[in-house]
Structures are given as structure tokens and as C-alpha cells.
Short mmCIF file of C-alpha atoms and ligand atoms in Angstrom, two decimals:
data_model
loop_
_atom_site.label_atom_id
_atom_site.label_comp_id
_atom_site.label_asym_id
_atom_site.label_seq_id
_atom_site.Cartn_x
_atom_site.Cartn_y
_atom_site.Cartn_z
CA MET A 10 -0.59 -26.03 18.37
CA ARG A 11 -1.20 -23.03 16.39
CA ALA A 12 -2.91 -20.16 18.35
CA ASN A 13 -6.14 -19.74 16.02
CA ASP A 14 -7.36 -23.02 14.77
CA GLY A 15 -10.79 -21.22 13.71
CA GLU A 16 -11.02 -18.44 11.43
CA THR A 17 -8.34 -16.29 10.91
CA ALA A 18 -8.83 -13.61 12.95
CA ASP A 19 -9.96 -9.82 11.87
CA LEU A 20 -8.94 -7.03 13.19
CA PRO A 21 -11.57 -4.85 15.16
CA CYS A 22 -10.80 -1.49 14.27
CA LEU A 23 -12.47 -1.71 10.92
CA PRO A 24 -14.01 0.91 9.70
CA SER A 25 -11.39 3.25 9.93
CA PRO A 26 -12.16 6.72 10.58
CA LEU A 27 -13.14 9.73 7.93
CA GLN A 28 -11.50 12.78 9.09
CA ASP A 29 -11.97 16.15 7.21
CA LEU A 30 -9.18 18.10 6.08
CA ARG A 31 -9.40 21.93 6.42
CA ASP A 32 -6.95 23.73 4.37
CA GLU A 33 -6.84 27.15 2.79
CA ARG A 34 -4.83 26.08 0.10
CA LEU A 35 -7.58 23.85 -1.09
CA GLU A 36 -10.84 25.90 -0.15
CA ARG A 37 -9.28 28.24 -2.25
CA ARG A 38 -10.01 26.13 -4.88
CA GLY A 39 -13.18 24.65 -4.02
CA VAL A 40 -11.85 21.42 -3.14
CA ARG A 41 -13.21 19.34 -0.50
CA LEU A 42 -11.14 17.02 0.87
CA GLN A 43 -11.46 13.92 3.63
CA LEU A 44 -8.73 11.36 4.48
CA LYS A 45 -9.72 8.23 5.00
CA ARG A 46 -7.53 7.38 7.86
CA ASP A 47 -6.34 3.26 7.63
CA ASP A 48 -3.38 4.44 9.14
CA LEU A 49 -5.03 4.59 12.51
CA ILE A 50 -6.50 0.28 11.95
CA SER A 51 -3.18 -0.71 14.06
CA PRO A 52 0.48 0.50 14.80
CA GLU A 53 1.82 -2.85 13.55
CA LEU A 54 -0.54 -3.44 10.74
CA PRO A 55 -1.16 -0.18 8.63
CA GLY A 56 -4.13 0.17 6.41
CA ASN A 57 -4.09 -1.16 3.32
CA LYS A 58 -0.94 -3.40 3.60
CA TRP A 59 -4.15 -5.21 6.11
CA ARG A 60 -6.32 -5.13 3.62
CA LYS A 61 -4.10 -6.53 1.14
CA LEU A 62 -3.47 -9.48 3.81
CA ARG A 63 -7.17 -10.26 4.64
CA TYR A 64 -7.97 -12.45 2.18
CA ASN A 65 -4.44 -14.21 1.76
CA LEU A 66 -3.88 -14.92 5.04
CA HIS A 67 -8.22 -16.89 4.87
CA ALA A 68 -6.28 -18.15 1.46
CA ALA A 69 -3.49 -19.46 3.17
CA ARG A 70 -4.90 -21.18 6.24
CA ASN A 71 -7.66 -22.94 3.84
CA GLN A 72 -5.03 -24.22 1.91
CA GLY A 73 -3.58 -25.53 5.19
CA PHE A 74 0.12 -23.58 4.57
CA THR A 75 1.42 -22.34 7.25
CA THR A 76 4.47 -20.83 5.78
CA LEU A 77 4.60 -17.27 4.03
CA PRO A 78 6.71 -15.89 1.67
CA THR A 79 7.31 -12.60 0.70
CA PHE A 80 9.34 -10.25 -1.58
CA GLY A 81 10.14 -6.53 -0.97
CA GLY A 82 13.29 -4.14 -0.94
CA ALA A 83 14.80 -3.18 2.60
CA TYR A 84 12.17 -0.29 3.29
CA SER A 85 9.03 -2.00 2.49
CA ASN A 86 6.17 -1.79 4.78
CA HIS A 87 4.42 -4.97 3.64
CA ILE A 88 7.70 -7.13 4.54
CA ARG A 89 6.71 -5.47 8.27
CA ALA A 90 3.06 -5.86 7.78
CA THR A 91 3.27 -9.85 6.31
CA ALA A 92 5.67 -10.48 9.49
CA ALA A 93 3.20 -8.71 12.15
CA ALA A 94 0.95 -10.89 10.43
CA GLY A 95 2.42 -14.09 10.86
CA ARG A 96 3.36 -13.09 14.44
CA ARG A 97 -0.03 -12.65 14.95
CA TRP A 98 -1.49 -15.76 13.46
CA ASP A 99 0.84 -17.91 13.13
CA PHE A 100 2.43 -18.46 9.89
CA ASP A 101 5.83 -18.67 9.54
CA THR A 102 7.00 -15.94 7.58
CA VAL A 103 9.91 -15.22 5.01
CA GLY A 104 11.21 -12.24 3.64
CA VAL A 105 13.18 -11.97 0.50
CA ILE A 106 15.24 -9.11 0.24
CA ARG A 107 16.15 -7.40 -3.05
CA GLY A 108 19.94 -6.86 -2.70
CA GLU A 109 22.64 -7.50 -0.45
CA GLU A 110 22.29 -7.58 3.63
CA HIS A 111 23.43 -4.57 5.34
CA LYS A 112 24.78 -4.93 9.38
CA PRO A 113 22.73 -3.54 11.28
CA LEU A 114 19.36 -4.31 9.87
CA ASN A 115 17.20 -0.80 9.16
CA ASP A 116 14.47 -0.41 11.82
CA SER A 117 11.41 -1.92 9.35
CA LEU A 118 13.97 -5.29 8.85
CA ALA A 119 14.92 -5.38 12.89
CA TYR A 120 11.30 -5.19 13.20
CA ALA A 121 10.39 -7.71 11.03
CA ALA A 122 13.11 -10.05 12.52
CA ASP A 123 11.39 -8.85 15.80
CA CYS A 124 8.47 -10.75 14.56
CA GLY A 125 10.36 -13.87 13.55
CA MET A 126 10.74 -13.41 10.05
CA THR A 127 13.15 -15.47 8.44
CA LEU A 128 15.56 -12.91 6.63
CA THR A 129 16.56 -13.91 2.84
CA TYR A 130 18.40 -11.81 0.21
CA LEU A 131 18.47 -12.18 -3.53
CA ASP A 132 20.60 -10.02 -5.69
CA ARG A 133 19.27 -7.45 -7.89
CA THR A 134 19.40 -9.69 -10.96
CA THR A 135 17.56 -12.77 -9.68
CA TYR A 136 15.34 -10.68 -7.69
CA ARG A 137 13.94 -9.26 -10.82
CA ARG A 138 13.23 -12.81 -11.75
CA LYS A 139 11.38 -13.57 -8.52
CA THR A 140 8.17 -14.45 -10.04
CA GLU A 141 9.70 -16.96 -12.66
CA PRO A 142 9.46 -21.09 -11.71
CA ASP A 143 13.07 -21.78 -11.01
CA VAL A 144 13.00 -18.76 -8.22
CA LEU A 145 10.13 -19.86 -6.48
CA ALA A 146 11.39 -23.53 -6.57
CA ALA A 147 14.02 -23.03 -4.71
CA LEU A 148 12.27 -21.08 -1.99
CA THR A 149 9.86 -24.24 -1.56
CA ARG A 150 13.16 -25.96 -1.81
CA GLN A 151 14.51 -23.98 1.25
CA PHE A 152 11.41 -23.61 2.91
CA GLY A 153 9.10 -26.08 2.02
CA PRO A 154 5.38 -26.10 0.52
CA CYS A 155 4.40 -22.52 1.27
CA TYR A 156 1.86 -19.62 0.11
CA VAL A 157 3.61 -17.06 -1.46
CA LEU A 158 2.99 -13.45 -1.40
CA PRO A 159 3.61 -11.32 -4.28
CA GLU A 160 5.78 -8.13 -3.72
CA GLY A 161 3.83 -5.43 -2.41
CA GLY A 162 1.00 -8.08 -1.61
CA SER A 163 -0.56 -7.26 -4.76
CA ASN A 164 -2.75 -9.80 -6.10
CA GLY A 165 -6.27 -10.45 -6.87
CA PRO A 166 -7.07 -11.03 -3.10
CA ALA A 167 -5.41 -8.08 -2.36
CA VAL A 168 -7.08 -6.08 -4.81
CA ARG A 169 -10.69 -7.78 -3.39
CA GLY A 170 -9.22 -6.39 0.46
CA THR A 171 -8.74 -2.99 -0.53
CA ALA A 172 -11.70 -2.24 -2.00
CA GLU A 173 -14.04 -2.57 1.13
CA LEU A 174 -11.78 0.02 1.92
CA VAL A 175 -14.44 1.92 -0.50
CA ASP A 176 -17.59 0.55 0.66
CA GLU A 177 -17.08 1.81 4.17
CA ILE A 178 -16.76 5.54 2.98
CA THR A 179 -20.57 6.65 3.26
CA THR A 180 -20.16 10.70 2.69
CA ASN A 181 -20.51 11.18 -1.26
CA PHE A 182 -17.43 11.94 -3.19
CA ASP A 183 -16.23 12.78 -6.61
CA VAL A 184 -12.54 11.51 -6.04
CA ILE A 185 -10.47 9.09 -4.50
CA CYS A 186 -6.86 9.80 -4.42
CA CYS A 187 -3.90 6.89 -3.00
CA ALA A 188 -0.25 6.78 -3.42
CA THR A 189 0.80 3.76 -5.63
CA GLY A 190 3.68 1.46 -5.40
CA THR A 191 2.25 -1.93 -6.76
CA GLY A 192 -0.83 -0.89 -8.03
CA GLY A 193 -2.41 -3.01 -5.71
CA THR A 194 -4.82 -0.54 -4.17
CA LEU A 195 -5.46 1.63 -6.99
CA ALA A 196 -7.33 -1.40 -8.46
CA GLY A 197 -9.14 -2.43 -5.69
CA ILE A 198 -10.03 1.19 -4.82
CA ALA A 199 -11.31 1.42 -8.31
CA SER A 200 -13.00 -1.32 -8.48
CA GLY A 201 -15.01 -0.49 -5.59
CA LEU A 202 -16.00 2.87 -6.79
CA THR A 203 -19.75 3.13 -8.17
CA GLY A 204 -20.72 5.79 -10.71
CA PRO A 205 -19.00 8.64 -12.05
CA GLN A 206 -16.33 8.33 -9.17
CA ARG A 207 -12.92 8.00 -10.15
CA ALA A 208 -9.77 7.07 -8.72
CA VAL A 209 -6.40 8.99 -8.91
CA GLY A 210 -2.90 7.02 -7.93
CA PHE A 211 0.11 8.84 -7.57
CA ALA A 212 3.06 6.93 -8.19
CA VAL A 213 6.15 6.91 -6.00
CA LEU A 214 8.26 5.14 -8.12
CA LYS A 215 10.47 6.32 -10.75
CA GLY A 216 9.39 5.52 -14.48
CA ALA A 217 5.94 3.75 -13.33
CA GLN A 218 4.28 3.11 -16.68
CA PHE A 219 4.23 -0.32 -16.26
CA LEU A 220 1.32 0.86 -13.70
CA GLU A 221 -0.81 0.73 -16.33
CA ASP A 222 -0.88 -2.58 -16.98
CA ASP A 223 -0.50 -3.78 -13.07
CA VAL A 224 -3.38 -2.40 -12.20
CA ARG A 225 -5.75 -3.44 -15.21
CA ARG A 226 -3.40 -7.48 -14.75
CA LEU A 227 -4.39 -6.74 -11.14
CA GLN A 228 -8.46 -5.84 -11.29
CA LEU A 229 -8.81 -8.43 -13.93
CA GLU A 230 -7.24 -11.60 -11.42
CA ALA A 231 -9.70 -10.61 -8.73
CA TYR A 232 -12.70 -10.29 -11.28
CA GLY A 233 -12.02 -11.03 -14.11
CA THR A 234 -12.86 -7.41 -15.88
CA THR A 235 -11.26 -4.02 -15.46
CA THR A 236 -12.56 -0.75 -15.27
CA THR A 237 -11.52 2.61 -16.27
CA ASN A 238 -12.83 5.09 -14.04
CA TRP A 239 -8.51 5.67 -12.85
CA THR A 240 -5.66 6.90 -13.97
CA VAL A 241 -2.26 7.10 -12.32
CA ASN A 242 -0.12 10.29 -12.04
CA LEU A 243 3.64 9.81 -12.40
CA ASP A 244 5.27 13.50 -11.51
CA PHE A 245 5.85 13.42 -8.24
CA HIS A 246 7.81 10.67 -7.28
CA PHE A 247 10.36 12.76 -6.40
CA GLY A 248 13.15 10.84 -7.37
CA GLY A 249 12.16 7.58 -6.51
CA TYR A 250 10.95 5.09 -4.65
CA ALA A 251 11.95 5.70 -0.94
CA LYS A 252 13.78 9.06 -2.29
CA ARG A 253 13.43 12.29 -0.60
CA ASN A 254 14.23 16.41 -0.81
CA ALA A 255 13.94 19.13 1.01
CA VAL A 256 10.77 20.36 -0.64
CA LEU A 257 8.82 17.13 0.00
CA ASP A 258 10.55 17.63 3.39
CA ASP A 259 9.54 21.34 3.99
CA PHE A 260 5.40 20.23 2.65
CA ILE A 261 5.89 16.91 5.13
CA ALA A 262 6.48 19.85 7.62
CA ASP A 263 4.59 22.25 7.22
CA PHE A 264 1.77 19.59 7.06
CA GLY A 265 2.32 18.45 10.18
CA GLU A 266 2.16 22.14 11.89
CA ARG A 267 -0.93 23.13 9.55
CA HIS A 268 -2.84 19.52 10.57
CA GLY A 269 -1.05 17.70 13.07
CA ILE A 270 -0.63 14.90 11.08
CA THR A 271 2.96 13.18 9.75
CA LEU A 272 3.42 12.12 6.53
CA ASP A 273 5.07 9.09 5.49
CA TRP A 274 7.50 10.29 2.92
CA ILE A 275 7.36 7.17 1.05
CA TYR A 276 4.08 7.18 0.22
CA GLU A 277 1.64 9.33 1.73
CA ALA A 278 3.49 12.89 1.47
CA LYS A 279 3.82 11.89 -2.45
CA MET A 280 0.44 11.80 -2.54
CA MET A 281 -0.50 14.61 -0.52
CA TYR A 282 2.05 17.14 -2.13
CA GLY A 283 0.63 15.70 -5.55
CA LEU A 284 -2.85 15.88 -4.83
CA PHE A 285 -2.40 20.01 -4.09
CA ALA A 286 0.03 20.53 -6.57
CA ARG A 287 -2.73 19.21 -8.99
CA THR A 288 -5.15 21.26 -7.12
CA GLU A 289 -3.54 24.27 -7.92
CA ALA A 290 -2.84 23.19 -11.12
CA GLY A 291 -6.83 23.58 -11.54
CA ASP A 292 -7.36 19.54 -12.21
CA PHE A 293 -10.07 19.31 -9.82
CA PRO A 294 -13.39 21.61 -10.50
CA PRO A 295 -14.60 24.32 -7.81
CA GLY A 296 -16.99 21.46 -5.84
CA THR A 297 -14.68 18.54 -6.45
CA ARG A 298 -15.33 16.26 -3.27
CA ILE A 299 -11.81 14.16 -2.78
CA VAL A 300 -10.95 11.40 -0.31
CA ALA A 301 -7.45 10.99 0.16
CA VAL A 302 -6.33 7.38 1.73
CA LEU A 303 -3.83 7.44 4.34
CA SER A 304 -2.29 4.48 5.07
C1 LIG B 27 2.21 -0.29 0.55
C2 LIG B 27 1.95 1.40 0.82
C3 LIG B 27 1.10 2.26 -0.68
C4 LIG B 27 1.21 1.21 -1.82
O1 LIG B 27 -0.13 0.47 -2.10
P1 LIG B 27 0.02 -0.81 -3.97
O2 LIG B 27 -0.78 -1.36 -3.32
O3 LIG B 27 1.49 -1.14 -3.34
O4 LIG B 27 0.18 0.26 -4.47
C5 LIG B 27 0.62 2.82 -0.26
N1 LIG B 27 0.31 3.58 0.60
C6 LIG B 27 0.99 3.18 1.86
C7 LIG B 27 1.18 4.43 3.27
C8 LIG B 27 1.87 1.79 1.66
O5 LIG B 27 2.16 1.38 2.67
#
């Protein structure tokens, strides 16, 4: 018997906390920063990944699907989160991983496999075509009827889930910053804003100009309409997805010493580095109140 026949259970720890971050480098510029600690929602299902999965799990359950395949790179947080959600709410999950299998599995994939996720691999050329009908049909042939989650979990239901993050913030703010991979989080946050508030994404991939289109497409999919209250900064990818260098590592170490928070180097650190750099460059006028999302 399936563990939860009724509602797809919700995680208990929403809303996530909002914390002041006092840092002289920002105070000097008259900028106030608060952290939306989505990273504290759950160790297994961090922040935005959970928000993006939530309505997809409801939809899959309601439509009678028990198998959830999804796509990602070998270090994808989304793959991990989908695996964890599958274990928790009793879905069969399939991780379709870009590139070749490497043994032993890295920590991310080992964790996913431990959660019961079936791992399968697509060469890079086929992976690029992962949304095309023949590739999806092959999945159905292999795993049966399934509810396919796109790469990064970003689709209409995901955008509606992340928009809720904004409603949880009860203080006034002017700008909200997030790290941007596939753009679902940025699309949702921007959709959730009101008045003159704006959202700034920091792309963690190199050459992420496609985000301009993707964020719009995701907003359309979720709400049938787009917003213009967001921008994506493309300058802080540090060489590309899951790439790092000594500058980023030093920033993470220094930030950890000052604030006792270890920023994740794939996403959070690149956003935070960018936020500090743009503040230093005078992008945010004195008095600007910023919320930065940690997931
Ligand atoms: C996945 C992830 C993001 C990016 O989310 P997208 O919706 O793909 O842009 C940002 N931060 C963290 C910590 C993540 O795990």
C-alpha cells in the first residue's frame, strides 16, 4: 500500500526564517540585507527545490502517476531533492543524468540511489534533446506511464510554488536576489512581487542569455502572463556551472568566518559574491533593502 493515500504531505517548517545579516561592506553603502533561509526548510529537501516540487507532487498524485523521472547533471540538487521526495512520499523516481556513468558515484548520486532512485544516463547529444517526443517516449517504454519533471524541476507548477516564498516575507524590501540555474525560482519570485519591488537573479551557468526567454516562458506557463520586474546578472558564473576558483573559495571562507554560514559554492556563493560586488559598484542606492534567498 502506498504510504500516503491522501494529501501529498507538506513539510512542516514553512515559512522559512528571515535573518538580518550585518556586514560592514554593505552598511558602508547604506544597504540592508536580510537572508531568506530556505536552506533551513529541510536537510533533505532544501528550499527552492521543495517549493518547486510541491505542486508537481500534488499534480502527479492527482493524475494517478507513481513514477517521476527527471533530468540533471551529476551534481544536481534537483536530482537529490526529487529522490528524497520520492522516498518520503512514495513515488518511484528515475534520475536521467547527463553524460556517462562514473563509478564510484559522487555523493549526490550516491544519496539519490540510496533514496531508491533509479539512475540512467544519456550522452550529451541525446541529453540536449531531452524534451523531444522520441526521447520522452523511450522513457515511457522503459519505466511505464510517468509524470516527467523537467530539468531543474522548473515548470508552471514549480513557478507557482516558488512565488509563495515572497508571500512569507513580512518585512518591507526593495530587491530580492536569488541564484539562477534554470530560472524557475526567479520566474516565481518575480511573479510574486508587488509594486516597485524587483528581483535580481545571478546566473550560475556560463553564457546563460537563454534565461531571458526561459524566465518569460516559465511565467507564461504558470500564469499566462509575464512580468518585467526582474533582471539576470550574467557576470558571476566563475567559469560555469559547478566551476569554482580561489576567489570564490576565499569569499566562502571569509563569509563563513564573519557570519557562521557556509555558502554552497554552486549557487549561493556566486549570488552572494555578485550581490556584494554590485553593492560595491554602487548598483543599489543607499537605503535599499535587499532580501537574498539561500536555498
Ligand atoms: C536549484 C537551485 C537554484 C536555482 O534554481 P532555478 O530555479 O533552477 O534557477 C538556486 N539555488 C540553489 C541553492 C539551488 O539548489
